[in-house]
């Protein structure tokens, strides 16, 4: 779980100033875009380092949606991506799920009970 692109992180505000020489208010969507760009670059860097280890499950998720968008809690969707690096088959799961499934996926991965992207669908169902 990355600390960015949270919109209210003072340390990251100073990072933006240091590297981009601009000051943005925390609730400015441009600030969020810069944080997101940084996150994507960080993720690419991590994936490049673990590229050779094919027995790797990568999971990206967020703990909340964009806080600048005011919606009822029940209407918020979050990012959840999971992929085995050695499996190029893709699947989309469009149903509501919970973080319990995330813990189940992690447990089953370390028990060697899931090995392919398709196996993730069975855990989510």
Coordinates of N, CA, C and O in Angstrom, one line a residue:
X1 N 0.9 -1.2 0.0 CA 0.0 0.0 0.0 C 0.9 1.2 0.0 O 1.7 1.4 0.9
X2 N 0.8 2.1 -1.0 CA 1.6 3.2 -1.1 C 1.0 4.4 -0.3 O -0.2 4.6 -0.3
X3 N 1.8 5.2 0.2 CA 1.4 6.4 1.0 C 0.9 7.5 0.0 O 0.2 8.4 0.4
X4 N 1.2 7.4 -1.2 CA 0.8 8.3 -2.2 C -0.2 7.6 -3.1 O -0.1 6.3 -3.2
X5 N -1.1 8.2 -3.7 CA -1.2 9.6 -4.0 C -2.2 10.3 -3.0 O -3.0 11.2 -3.5
X6 N -2.2 10.1 -1.8 CA -3.0 10.8 -0.8 C -2.9 12.3 -1.0 O -1.8 12.8 -1.2
X7 N -4.0 12.9 -0.9 CA -4.1 14.4 -1.2 C -3.7 15.3 0.0 O -3.6 16.5 -0.2
X8 N -3.6 14.7 1.1 CA -3.3 15.5 2.3 C -2.0 15.2 3.0 O -1.9 15.2 4.2
X9 N -1.0 14.8 2.3 CA 0.3 14.4 2.8 C 1.2 15.6 2.7 O 1.7 15.9 1.7
X10 N 1.6 16.2 3.9 CA 2.5 17.3 3.9 C 3.9 17.0 3.3 O 4.5 17.7 2.6
X11 N 4.4 15.8 3.7 CA 5.7 15.4 3.2 C 5.7 15.3 1.7 O 6.7 15.7 1.0
X12 N 4.6 14.8 1.1 CA 4.6 14.7 -0.3 C 4.4 16.1 -1.0 O 4.9 16.3 -2.1
X13 N 3.7 17.0 -0.3 CA 3.7 18.4 -0.8 C 5.0 19.0 -0.9 O 5.4 19.7 -1.9
X14 N 5.9 18.7 0.1 CA 7.3 19.2 0.0 C 8.1 18.5 -1.1 O 8.9 19.1 -1.8
X15 N 7.8 17.2 -1.4 CA 8.4 16.5 -2.5 C 8.0 17.2 -3.8 O 8.8 17.3 -4.7
X16 N 6.7 17.5 -4.0 CA 6.3 18.2 -5.2 C 7.0 19.5 -5.4 O 7.5 19.8 -6.5
X17 N 7.1 20.2 -4.3 CA 7.8 21.5 -4.5 C 9.3 21.3 -4.8 O 9.8 22.0 -5.7
X18 N 9.9 20.4 -4.1 CA 11.4 20.1 -4.4 C 11.6 19.7 -5.8 O 12.6 20.1 -6.4
X19 N 10.8 18.8 -6.4 CA 11.0 18.3 -7.7 C 10.3 19.0 -8.8 O 10.8 18.9 -10.0
X20 N 9.3 19.7 -8.5 CA 8.5 20.4 -9.6 C 8.5 21.9 -9.4 O 7.9 22.6 -10.3
X21 N 9.0 22.4 -8.3 CA 9.1 23.8 -8.0 C 7.7 24.5 -8.1 O 7.6 25.6 -8.6
X22 N 6.7 23.8 -7.7 CA 5.3 24.4 -7.7 C 4.7 24.1 -6.3 O 5.0 23.1 -5.6
X23 N 3.9 25.0 -5.9 CA 3.1 24.8 -4.6 C 1.7 24.6 -5.0 O 1.1 25.5 -5.7
X24 N 1.1 23.5 -4.6 CA -0.3 23.3 -4.9 C -1.0 23.0 -3.5 O -0.4 22.4 -2.6
X25 N -2.2 23.4 -3.4 CA -3.0 23.1 -2.2 C -3.3 21.6 -2.3 O -3.5 21.0 -3.3
X26 N -3.5 21.0 -1.1 CA -3.7 19.6 -1.0 C -4.9 19.2 -1.7 O -5.0 18.0 -2.2
X27 N -5.9 20.0 -1.8 CA -7.2 19.6 -2.5 C -7.2 19.9 -4.0 O -8.2 19.8 -4.6
X28 N -6.1 20.3 -4.5 CA -6.0 20.6 -6.0 C -5.8 19.3 -6.7 O -4.9 18.5 -6.4
X29 N -6.6 19.0 -7.7 CA -6.5 17.8 -8.5 C -5.2 17.7 -9.2 O -4.7 16.6 -9.4
X30 N -4.5 18.8 -9.5 CA -3.2 18.7 -10.1 C -2.2 18.1 -9.2 O -1.3 17.3 -9.6
X31 N -2.3 18.3 -7.9 CA -1.5 17.7 -6.9 C -1.7 16.2 -6.9 O -0.8 15.4 -6.8
X32 N -3.0 15.8 -7.0 CA -3.3 14.4 -7.0 C -2.7 13.7 -8.2 O -2.1 12.6 -8.2
X33 N -2.8 14.4 -9.4 CA -2.2 13.9 -10.6 C -0.7 13.7 -10.5 O -0.2 12.7 -11.0
X34 N 0.0 14.6 -9.9 CA 1.4 14.5 -9.7 C 1.7 13.3 -8.8 O 2.6 12.5 -9.0
X35 N 1.0 13.1 -7.7 CA 1.1 12.0 -6.8 C 0.9 10.7 -7.6 O 1.6 9.7 -7.4
X36 N -0.2 10.7 -8.4 CA -0.5 9.4 -9.2 C 0.7 9.1 -10.1 O 1.1 7.9 -10.2
X37 N 1.2 10.1 -10.8 CA 2.3 9.9 -11.7 C 3.5 9.3 -11.0 O 4.2 8.4 -11.4
X38 N 3.8 9.9 -9.8 CA 4.9 9.3 -9.0 C 4.6 7.9 -8.6 O 5.5 7.0 -8.6
X39 N 3.4 7.6 -8.2 CA 3.0 6.2 -7.8 C 3.2 5.2 -9.0 O 3.8 4.2 -8.8
X40 N 2.8 5.6 -10.2 CA 3.0 4.8 -11.3 C 4.5 4.5 -11.6 O 4.9 3.4 -11.9
X41 N 5.3 5.6 -11.5 CA 6.7 5.4 -11.7 C 7.3 4.5 -10.7 O 8.2 3.7 -11.0
X42 N 6.9 4.6 -9.4 CA 7.4 3.8 -8.4 C 7.0 2.3 -8.6 O 7.8 1.4 -8.5
X43 N 5.8 2.1 -9.0 CA 5.3 0.7 -9.3 C 6.1 0.1 -10.5 O 6.5 -1.0 -10.4
X44 N 6.3 0.9 -11.5 CA 7.1 0.4 -12.7 C 8.5 0.0 -12.2 O 9.1 -1.0 -12.6
X45 N 9.1 0.8 -11.3 CA 10.5 0.5 -10.8 C 10.4 -0.8 -10.0 O 11.3 -1.6 -10.2
X46 N 9.4 -1.0 -9.2 CA 9.3 -2.2 -8.4 C 9.2 -3.4 -9.3 O 9.8 -4.4 -9.2
X47 N 8.3 -3.3 -10.3 CA 8.1 -4.4 -11.2 C 9.3 -4.7 -12.1 O 9.6 -5.9 -12.3
X48 N 10.1 -3.7 -12.4 CA 11.3 -4.0 -13.1 C 12.3 -4.8 -12.3 O 13.1 -5.6 -12.8
X49 N 12.3 -4.5 -11.0 CA 13.3 -5.2 -10.1 C 12.9 -6.7 -9.9 O 13.7 -7.5 -9.6
X50 N 11.6 -6.9 -9.9 CA 11.1 -8.3 -9.6 C 10.7 -9.1 -10.9 O 10.2 -10.2 -10.8
X51 N 11.0 -8.5 -12.0 CA 10.6 -9.1 -13.3 C 11.0 -10.5 -13.5 O 10.4 -11.3 -14.0
X52 N 12.2 -10.8 -13.0 CA 12.8 -12.1 -13.2 C 12.2 -13.2 -12.3 O 12.4 -14.4 -12.6
X53 N 11.6 -12.8 -11.2 CA 11.0 -13.8 -10.3 C 9.6 -14.0 -10.7 O 8.7 -13.3 -10.3
X54 N 9.4 -15.1 -11.5 CA 8.1 -15.4 -12.0 C 7.1 -15.9 -11.0 O 5.9 -15.9 -11.2
X55 N 7.6 -16.4 -9.9 CA 6.7 -16.9 -8.9 C 6.3 -15.8 -7.9 O 6.4 -15.8 -6.7
X56 N 5.8 -14.7 -8.5 CA 5.4 -13.5 -7.8 C 4.0 -13.1 -8.1 O 3.5 -13.1 -9.2
X57 N 3.3 -12.8 -7.0 CA 1.9 -12.3 -7.1 C 2.0 -10.8 -6.7 O 2.4 -10.5 -5.6
X58 N 1.5 -10.0 -7.6 CA 1.6 -8.5 -7.3 C 0.1 -8.1 -7.0 O -0.8 -8.4 -7.8
X59 N -0.1 -7.4 -5.9 CA -1.4 -6.9 -5.6 C -1.3 -5.4 -5.3 O -0.5 -4.9 -4.6
X60 N -2.2 -4.6 -6.0 CA -2.3 -3.2 -5.8 C -3.8 -2.9 -5.4 O -4.7 -3.4 -6.0
X61 N -3.9 -2.2 -4.3 CA -5.3 -1.8 -3.9 C -5.2 -0.5 -3.2 O -4.2 0.0 -2.8
X62 N -6.4 0.2 -3.1 CA -6.4 1.4 -2.3 C -7.4 1.2 -1.2 O -8.3 0.3 -1.2
X63 N -7.2 2.0 -0.1 CA -8.1 1.8 1.0 C -9.3 2.7 1.0 O -10.2 2.6 1.8
X64 N -9.3 3.6 0.0 CA -10.5 4.5 -0.1 C -10.4 5.1 -1.5 O -9.4 5.0 -2.2
X65 N -11.5 5.6 -2.0 CA -11.5 6.3 -3.3 C -11.0 7.7 -3.1 O -10.6 8.1 -2.0
X66 N -11.1 8.5 -4.2 CA -10.6 9.8 -4.1 C -11.5 10.6 -3.2 O -12.7 10.7 -3.3
X67 N -10.9 11.1 -2.1 CA -11.7 11.8 -1.1 C -12.3 13.1 -1.5 O -13.2 13.7 -0.9
X68 N -11.8 13.7 -2.7 CA -12.3 14.9 -3.2 C -13.7 14.7 -3.8 O -14.4 15.7 -4.0
X69 N -14.0 13.5 -4.1 CA -15.3 13.2 -4.7 C -16.2 12.8 -3.5 O -16.0 11.8 -2.8
X70 N -17.2 13.6 -3.2 CA -18.1 13.4 -2.1 C -19.2 12.4 -2.5 O -20.1 12.7 -3.3
X71 N -19.2 11.2 -2.0 CA -20.2 10.2 -2.2 C -20.5 9.5 -0.9 O -19.7 9.5 0.0
X72 N -21.6 8.9 -0.8 CA -21.9 8.0 0.3 C -20.9 6.9 0.4 O -20.4 6.4 -0.7
X73 N -20.6 6.5 1.6 CA -19.6 5.4 1.7 C -19.9 4.2 0.9 O -19.0 3.6 0.4
X74 N -21.1 3.8 0.8 CA -21.5 2.6 0.1 C -21.3 2.7 -1.4 O -21.3 1.7 -2.1
X75 N -21.2 3.9 -1.9 CA -21.0 4.1 -3.3 C -19.6 4.2 -3.8 O -19.3 4.3 -5.0
X76 N -18.6 4.2 -2.9 CA -17.2 4.4 -3.2 C -16.6 3.1 -3.7 O -16.8 2.0 -3.1
X77 N -16.0 3.1 -4.9 CA -15.3 2.0 -5.4 C -13.8 2.2 -5.2 O -13.3 3.4 -5.2
X78 N -13.0 1.2 -5.1 CA -11.6 1.3 -4.9 C -10.9 0.5 -6.0 O -11.4 -0.4 -6.6
X79 N -9.6 0.8 -6.1 CA -8.7 0.1 -7.0 C -8.3 -1.3 -6.4 O -7.9 -1.3 -5.2
X80 N -8.4 -2.4 -7.1 CA -7.9 -3.6 -6.7 C -7.4 -4.4 -7.9 O -8.2 -4.7 -8.8
X81 N -6.1 -4.6 -8.0 CA -5.5 -5.3 -9.1 C -4.6 -6.4 -8.5 O -3.9 -6.1 -7.5
X82 N -4.7 -7.6 -9.1 CA -3.8 -8.7 -8.6 C -3.4 -9.4 -9.9 O -4.2 -9.7 -10.8
X83 N -2.1 -9.8 -9.9 CA -1.6 -10.5 -11.1 C -0.4 -11.4 -10.7 O 0.5 -11.0 -10.0
X84 N -0.4 -12.6 -11.2 CA 0.8 -13.5 -11.2 C 1.6 -13.0 -12.4 O 1.1 -13.0 -13.5
X85 N 2.9 -12.7 -12.1 CA 3.7 -12.2 -13.2 C 3.9 -13.2 -14.3 O 4.2 -12.8 -15.5
X86 N 3.9 -14.5 -14.0 CA 4.1 -15.5 -15.1 C 2.8 -15.9 -15.8 O 2.8 -16.9 -16.6
X87 N 1.7 -15.2 -15.6 CA 0.4 -15.6 -16.2 C -0.1 -14.3 -17.0 O -0.4 -13.3 -16.3
X88 N -0.3 -14.4 -18.3 CA -0.7 -13.3 -19.1 C -2.2 -13.3 -19.3 O -2.7 -12.5 -20.0
X89 N -2.9 -14.3 -18.7 CA -4.4 -14.3 -18.9 C -5.0 -13.3 -18.0 O -4.6 -13.2 -16.8
X90 N -5.9 -12.5 -18.5 CA -6.5 -11.5 -17.7 C -8.0 -11.7 -17.4 O -8.7 -12.3 -18.2
X91 N -8.5 -11.3 -16.2 CA -9.8 -11.5 -15.8 C -10.3 -10.3 -15.1 O -9.5 -9.6 -14.5
X92 N -11.6 -10.0 -15.2 CA -12.2 -8.9 -14.6 C -13.3 -9.4 -13.6 O -14.1 -10.2 -14.0
X93 N -13.3 -9.0 -12.4 CA -14.3 -9.3 -11.4 C -15.0 -8.1 -11.1 O -14.5 -7.1 -10.5
X94 N -16.3 -8.0 -11.4 CA -17.1 -6.8 -11.3 C -18.0 -6.8 -10.1 O -18.8 -5.9 -10.0
X95 N -17.9 -7.7 -9.2 CA -18.7 -7.7 -8.0 C -18.1 -7.1 -6.8 O -16.9 -7.0 -6.7
X96 N -18.9 -6.6 -5.9 CA -18.4 -6.1 -4.7 C -17.6 -7.1 -3.9 O -18.0 -8.3 -3.9
X97 N -16.6 -6.7 -3.3 CA -15.8 -7.7 -2.4 C -15.3 -7.0 -1.2 O -15.6 -5.8 -1.0
X98 N -14.6 -7.6 -0.4 CA -14.1 -7.0 0.9 C -12.6 -7.3 1.1 O -12.0 -8.1 0.4
X99 N -12.0 -6.6 2.0 CA -10.6 -6.9 2.3 C -10.3 -8.3 2.8 O -9.2 -8.8 2.8
X100 N -11.4 -9.0 3.3 CA -11.2 -10.3 3.8 C -10.7 -11.2 2.6 O -9.8 -12.0 2.8
X101 N -11.2 -10.9 1.4 CA -10.7 -11.7 0.2 C -9.2 -11.4 0.0 O -8.5 -12.3 -0.4
X102 N -8.8 -10.2 0.3 CA -7.4 -9.9 0.1 C -6.5 -10.8 1.0 O -5.5 -11.4 0.6
X103 N -6.9 -10.9 2.3 CA -6.2 -11.8 3.2 C -6.3 -13.2 2.8 O -5.3 -14.0 3.0
X104 N -7.4 -13.7 2.3 CA -7.5 -15.1 1.8 C -6.6 -15.3 0.6 O -5.9 -16.3 0.6
X105 N -6.5 -14.3 -0.3 CA -5.6 -14.5 -1.4 C -4.1 -14.6 -0.9 O -3.4 -15.5 -1.4
X106 N -3.7 -13.8 0.0 CA -2.4 -13.8 0.5 C -2.1 -15.1 1.2 O -1.1 -15.8 0.9
X107 N -3.0 -15.6 2.1 CA -2.8 -16.9 2.7 C -2.7 -18.0 1.7 O -1.8 -18.9 1.8
X108 N -3.6 -18.1 0.8 CA -3.6 -19.2 -0.2 C -2.4 -19.1 -1.1 O -1.9 -20.2 -1.5
X109 N -1.9 -17.9 -1.4 CA -0.7 -17.8 -2.2 C 0.5 -18.4 -1.4 O 1.3 -19.2 -2.0
X110 N 0.7 -18.1 -0.1 CA 1.8 -18.6 0.6 C 1.6 -20.1 0.9 O 2.6 -20.8 1.2
X111 N 0.4 -20.6 0.8 CA 0.2 -22.1 1.0 C 0.3 -22.8 -0.3 O 0.0 -24.0 -0.4
X112 N 0.7 -22.1 -1.4 CA 0.8 -22.6 -2.8 C -0.5 -23.2 -3.3 O -0.5 -24.2 -4.1
X113 N -1.7 -22.7 -2.8 CA -3.0 -23.2 -3.3 C -3.5 -22.4 -4.4 O -4.5 -22.8 -5.1
X114 N -3.0 -21.2 -4.7 CA -3.3 -20.5 -5.9 C -2.0 -20.1 -6.7 O -1.0 -19.8 -6.1
X115 N -2.1 -20.4 -8.0 CA -0.8 -20.2 -8.8 C -1.1 -19.4 -10.1 O -0.1 -19.1 -10.8
X116 N -2.3 -19.2 -10.4 CA -2.6 -18.5 -11.7 C -3.7 -17.4 -11.4 O -4.4 -17.5 -10.5
X117 N -3.8 -16.5 -12.4 CA -4.7 -15.4 -12.2 C -6.2 -15.9 -12.1 O -7.0 -15.4 -11.4
X118 N -6.5 -17.0 -12.9 CA -7.8 -17.6 -12.8 C -8.2 -18.0 -11.4 O -9.3 -17.9 -11.0
X119 N -7.2 -18.5 -10.6 CA -7.4 -19.0 -9.3 C -7.9 -17.8 -8.4 O -8.7 -18.0 -7.4
X120 N -7.5 -16.6 -8.7 CA -8.0 -15.4 -7.9 C -9.5 -15.3 -8.0 O -10.1 -14.8 -7.0
X121 N -10.1 -15.6 -9.1 CA -11.5 -15.5 -9.3 C -12.3 -16.4 -8.3 O -13.3 -16.0 -7.7
X122 N -11.8 -17.6 -8.1 CA -12.4 -18.5 -7.1 C -12.4 -18.0 -5.7 O -13.3 -18.2 -5.0
X123 N -11.3 -17.3 -5.4 CA -11.2 -16.7 -4.0 C -12.2 -15.6 -3.9 O -12.8 -15.4 -2.8
X124 N -12.3 -14.8 -4.9 CA -13.2 -13.6 -4.8 C -14.7 -14.0 -4.9 O -15.5 -13.3 -4.4
X125 N -15.0 -15.1 -5.5 CA -16.4 -15.6 -5.5 C -16.9 -16.1 -4.2 O -16.8 -16.4 -3.3

